[in-house]
PDB file of C-alpha atoms in Angstrom:
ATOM      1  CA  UNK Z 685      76.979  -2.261 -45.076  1.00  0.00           C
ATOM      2  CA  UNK Z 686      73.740  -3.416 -46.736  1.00  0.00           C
ATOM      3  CA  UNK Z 687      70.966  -3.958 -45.243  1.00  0.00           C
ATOM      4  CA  UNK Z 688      68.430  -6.986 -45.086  1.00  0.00           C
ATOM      5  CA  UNK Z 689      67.157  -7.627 -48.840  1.00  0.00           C
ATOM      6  CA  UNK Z 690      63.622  -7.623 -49.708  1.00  0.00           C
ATOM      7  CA  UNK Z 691      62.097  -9.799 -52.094  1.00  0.00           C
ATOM      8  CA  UNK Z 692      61.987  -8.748 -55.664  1.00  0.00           C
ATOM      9  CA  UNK Z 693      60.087 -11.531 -57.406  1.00  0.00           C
ATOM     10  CA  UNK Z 694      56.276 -12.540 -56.491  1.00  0.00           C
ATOM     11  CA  UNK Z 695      57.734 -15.969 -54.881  1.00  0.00           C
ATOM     12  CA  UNK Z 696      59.279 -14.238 -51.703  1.00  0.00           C
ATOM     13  CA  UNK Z 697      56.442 -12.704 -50.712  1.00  0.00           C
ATOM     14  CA  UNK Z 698      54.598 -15.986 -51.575  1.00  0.00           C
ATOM     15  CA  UNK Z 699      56.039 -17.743 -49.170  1.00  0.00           C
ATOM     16  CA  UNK Z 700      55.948 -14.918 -46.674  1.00  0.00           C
ATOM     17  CA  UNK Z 701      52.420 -15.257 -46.926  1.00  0.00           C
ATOM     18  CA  UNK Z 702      52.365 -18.939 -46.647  1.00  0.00           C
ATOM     19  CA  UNK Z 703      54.996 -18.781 -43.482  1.00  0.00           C
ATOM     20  CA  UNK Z 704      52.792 -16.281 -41.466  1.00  0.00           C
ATOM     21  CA  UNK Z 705      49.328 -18.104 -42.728  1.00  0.00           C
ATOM     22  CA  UNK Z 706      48.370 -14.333 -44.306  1.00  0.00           C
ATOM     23  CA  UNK Z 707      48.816 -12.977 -41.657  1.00  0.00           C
ATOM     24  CA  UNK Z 708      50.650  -9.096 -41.309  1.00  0.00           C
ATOM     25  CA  UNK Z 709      52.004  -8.546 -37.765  1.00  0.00           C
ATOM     26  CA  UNK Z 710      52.159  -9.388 -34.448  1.00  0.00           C
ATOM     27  CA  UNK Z 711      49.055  -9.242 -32.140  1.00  0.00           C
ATOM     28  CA  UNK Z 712      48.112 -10.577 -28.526  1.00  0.00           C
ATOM     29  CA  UNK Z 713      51.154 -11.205 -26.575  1.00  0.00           C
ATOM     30  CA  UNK Z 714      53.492  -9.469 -28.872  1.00  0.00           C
ATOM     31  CA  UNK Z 715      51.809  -6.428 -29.883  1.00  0.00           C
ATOM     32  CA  UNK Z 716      55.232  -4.650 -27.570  1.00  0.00           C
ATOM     33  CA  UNK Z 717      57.453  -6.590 -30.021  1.00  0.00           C
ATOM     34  CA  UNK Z 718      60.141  -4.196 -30.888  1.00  0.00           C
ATOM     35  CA  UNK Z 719      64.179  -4.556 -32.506  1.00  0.00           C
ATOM     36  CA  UNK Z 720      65.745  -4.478 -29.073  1.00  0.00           C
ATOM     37  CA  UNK Z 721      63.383  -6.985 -27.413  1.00  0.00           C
ATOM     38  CA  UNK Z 722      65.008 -10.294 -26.019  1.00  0.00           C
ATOM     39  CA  UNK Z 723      64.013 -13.708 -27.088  1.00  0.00           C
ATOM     40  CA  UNK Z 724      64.393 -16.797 -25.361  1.00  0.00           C
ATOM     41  CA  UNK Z 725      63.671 -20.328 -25.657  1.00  0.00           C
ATOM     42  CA  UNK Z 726      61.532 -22.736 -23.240  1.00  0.00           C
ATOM     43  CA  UNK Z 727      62.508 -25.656 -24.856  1.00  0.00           C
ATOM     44  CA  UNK Z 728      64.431 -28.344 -23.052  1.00  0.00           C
ATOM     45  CA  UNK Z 729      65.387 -30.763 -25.449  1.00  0.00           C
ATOM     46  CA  UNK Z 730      67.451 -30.545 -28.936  1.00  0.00           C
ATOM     47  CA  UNK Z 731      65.342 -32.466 -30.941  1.00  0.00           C
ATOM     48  CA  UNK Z 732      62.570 -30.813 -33.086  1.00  0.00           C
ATOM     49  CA  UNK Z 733      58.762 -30.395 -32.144  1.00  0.00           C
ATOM     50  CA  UNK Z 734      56.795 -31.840 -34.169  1.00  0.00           C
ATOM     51  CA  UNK Z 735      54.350 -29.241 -35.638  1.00  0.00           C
ATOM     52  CA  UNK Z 736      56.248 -26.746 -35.973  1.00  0.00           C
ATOM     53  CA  UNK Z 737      57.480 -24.552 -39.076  1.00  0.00           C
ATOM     54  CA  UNK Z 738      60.826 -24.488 -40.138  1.00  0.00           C
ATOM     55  CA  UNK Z 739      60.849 -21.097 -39.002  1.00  0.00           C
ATOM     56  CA  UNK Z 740      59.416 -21.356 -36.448  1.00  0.00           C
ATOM     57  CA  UNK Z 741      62.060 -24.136 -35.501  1.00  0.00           C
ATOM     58  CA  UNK Z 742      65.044 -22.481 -36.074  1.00  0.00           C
ATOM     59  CA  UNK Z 743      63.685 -19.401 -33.443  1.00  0.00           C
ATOM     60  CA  UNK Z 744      63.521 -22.331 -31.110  1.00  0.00           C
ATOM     61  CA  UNK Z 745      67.347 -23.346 -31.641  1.00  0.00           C
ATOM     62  CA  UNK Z 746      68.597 -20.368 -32.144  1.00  0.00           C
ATOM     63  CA  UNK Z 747      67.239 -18.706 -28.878  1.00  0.00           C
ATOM     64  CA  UNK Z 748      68.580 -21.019 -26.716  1.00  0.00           C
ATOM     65  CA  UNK Z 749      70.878 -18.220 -25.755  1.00  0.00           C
ATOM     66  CA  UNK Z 750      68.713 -14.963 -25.395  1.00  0.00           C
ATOM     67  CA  UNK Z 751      68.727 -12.814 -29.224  1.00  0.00           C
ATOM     68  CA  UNK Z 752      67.682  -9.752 -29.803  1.00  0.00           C
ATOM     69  CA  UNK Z 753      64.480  -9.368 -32.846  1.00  0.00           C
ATOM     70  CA  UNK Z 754      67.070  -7.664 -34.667  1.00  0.00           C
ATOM     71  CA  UNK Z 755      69.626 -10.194 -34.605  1.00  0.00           C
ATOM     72  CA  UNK Z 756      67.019 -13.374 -35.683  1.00  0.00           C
ATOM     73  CA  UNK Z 757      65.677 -10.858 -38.736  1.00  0.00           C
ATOM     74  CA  UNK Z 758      69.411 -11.298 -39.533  1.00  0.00           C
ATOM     75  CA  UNK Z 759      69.821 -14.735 -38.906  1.00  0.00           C
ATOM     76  CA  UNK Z 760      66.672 -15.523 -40.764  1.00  0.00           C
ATOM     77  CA  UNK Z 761      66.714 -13.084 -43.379  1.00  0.00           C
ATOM     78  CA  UNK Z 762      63.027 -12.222 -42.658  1.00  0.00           C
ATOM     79  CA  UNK Z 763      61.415  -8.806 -42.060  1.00  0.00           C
ATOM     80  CA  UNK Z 764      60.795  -7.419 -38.815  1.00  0.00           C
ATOM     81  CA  UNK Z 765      56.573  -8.005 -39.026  1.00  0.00           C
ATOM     82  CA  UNK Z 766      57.092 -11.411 -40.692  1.00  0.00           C
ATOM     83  CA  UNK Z 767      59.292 -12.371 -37.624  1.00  0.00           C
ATOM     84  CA  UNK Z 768      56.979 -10.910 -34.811  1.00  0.00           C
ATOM     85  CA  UNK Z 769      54.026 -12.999 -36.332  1.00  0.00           C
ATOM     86  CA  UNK Z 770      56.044 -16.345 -36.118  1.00  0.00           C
ATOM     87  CA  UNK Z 771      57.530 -14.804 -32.156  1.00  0.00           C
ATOM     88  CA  UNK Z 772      54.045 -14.733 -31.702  1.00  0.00           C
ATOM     89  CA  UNK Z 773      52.859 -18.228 -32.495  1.00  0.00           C
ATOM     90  CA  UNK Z 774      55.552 -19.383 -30.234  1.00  0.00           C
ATOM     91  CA  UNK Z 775      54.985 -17.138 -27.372  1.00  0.00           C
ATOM     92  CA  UNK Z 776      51.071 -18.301 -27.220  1.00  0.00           C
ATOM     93  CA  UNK Z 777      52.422 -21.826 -28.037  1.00  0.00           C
ATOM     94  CA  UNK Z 778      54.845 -20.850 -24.296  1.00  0.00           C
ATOM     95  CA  UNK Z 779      58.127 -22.423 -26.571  1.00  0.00           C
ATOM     96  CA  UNK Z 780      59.573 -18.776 -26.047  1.00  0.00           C
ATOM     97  CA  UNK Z 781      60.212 -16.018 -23.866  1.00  0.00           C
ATOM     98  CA  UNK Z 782      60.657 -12.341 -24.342  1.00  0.00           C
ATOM     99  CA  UNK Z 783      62.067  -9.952 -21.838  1.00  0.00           C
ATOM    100  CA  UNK Z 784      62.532  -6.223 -22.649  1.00  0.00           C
ATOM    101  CA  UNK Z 785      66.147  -4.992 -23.107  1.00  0.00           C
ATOM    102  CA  UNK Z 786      67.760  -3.601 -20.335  1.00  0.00           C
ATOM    103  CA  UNK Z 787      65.834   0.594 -19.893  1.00  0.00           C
ATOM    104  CA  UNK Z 788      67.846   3.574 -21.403  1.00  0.00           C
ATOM    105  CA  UNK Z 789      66.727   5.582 -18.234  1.00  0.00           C
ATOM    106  CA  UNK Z 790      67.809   5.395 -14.711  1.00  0.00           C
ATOM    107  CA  UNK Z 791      65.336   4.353 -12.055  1.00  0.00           C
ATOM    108  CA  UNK Z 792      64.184   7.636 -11.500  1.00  0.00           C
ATOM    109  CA  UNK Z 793      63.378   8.125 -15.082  1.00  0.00           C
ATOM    110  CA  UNK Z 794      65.146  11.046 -16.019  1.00  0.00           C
ATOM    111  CA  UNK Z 795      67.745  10.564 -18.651  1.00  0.00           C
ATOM    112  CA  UNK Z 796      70.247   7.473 -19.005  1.00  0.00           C
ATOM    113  CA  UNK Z 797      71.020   5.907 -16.179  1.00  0.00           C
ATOM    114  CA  UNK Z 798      75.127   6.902 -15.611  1.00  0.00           C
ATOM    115  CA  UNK Z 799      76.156   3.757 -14.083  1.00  0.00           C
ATOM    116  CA  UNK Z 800      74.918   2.001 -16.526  1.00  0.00           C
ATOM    117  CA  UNK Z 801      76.820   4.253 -18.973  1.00  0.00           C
ATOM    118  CA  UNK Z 802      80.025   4.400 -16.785  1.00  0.00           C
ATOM    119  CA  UNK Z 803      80.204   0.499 -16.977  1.00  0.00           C
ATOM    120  CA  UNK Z 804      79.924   0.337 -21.012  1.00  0.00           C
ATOM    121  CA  UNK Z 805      82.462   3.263 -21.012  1.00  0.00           C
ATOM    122  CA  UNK Z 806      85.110   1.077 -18.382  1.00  0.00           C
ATOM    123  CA  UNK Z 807      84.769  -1.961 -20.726  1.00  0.00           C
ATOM    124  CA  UNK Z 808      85.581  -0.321 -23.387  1.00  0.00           C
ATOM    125  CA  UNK Z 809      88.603   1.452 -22.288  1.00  0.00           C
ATOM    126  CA  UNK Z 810      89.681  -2.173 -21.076  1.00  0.00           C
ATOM    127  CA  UNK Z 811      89.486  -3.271 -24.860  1.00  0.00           C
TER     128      UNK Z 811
END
């Protein structure tokens, strides 16, 4: 399995620069971005905002289900920092959401939490 492909001619990065407006990564709000984060849409109607990027459009759509970073890089076919910048620009625009993913470690903080891990491991059996 390949992973995401990076631009090999001057345009793609052109046009990374123009999508982000130069800019590199994520600050502000989504300085915690990370692959695993959730993102969610605040937007109530179907129809597109005016103002908005294509990109930054198509976040909006496609997170009217909660996605993971990870899975809109995919979707997209942008790079992690490109995608954080536009997260960004909606988050301080409040068209999106982000929750963390669900902790690796119990409540007491020491190690995975089992239940957690006992429920993965039943639904799989089940498959």
């Amino acid at each position: 399995m390949s992973g995401p492909q990076r631009p090999t001619d001057p345009a793609g990065l052109e046009r990374y620069y123009v999508v982000t407006g130069g800019r590199s990564g994520p600050g502000g709000a989504a300085a915690g971005l990370d692959v695993a984060t959730l993102v969610i849409s605040r937007a109530v109607r179907a129809a597109p905002d005016e103002g908005l990027q294509h990109e930054h459009e198509e976040i909006v759509r496609r997170c009217r289900d909660p996605l993971s970073v990870a899975e809109l890089c995919a979707h997209l076919g942008l790079p992690f920092n490109i995608l954080a910048v536009l997260v960004t620009d909606l988050l301080d625009a409040g068209r999106v959401e982000t929750r963390d993913p669900i902790p690796a470690t119990s409540p007491s903080g020491h190690g995975p939490d089992v239940a957690l891990l006992e429920e993965v491991l039943s639904g799989l059996r089940r498959l």
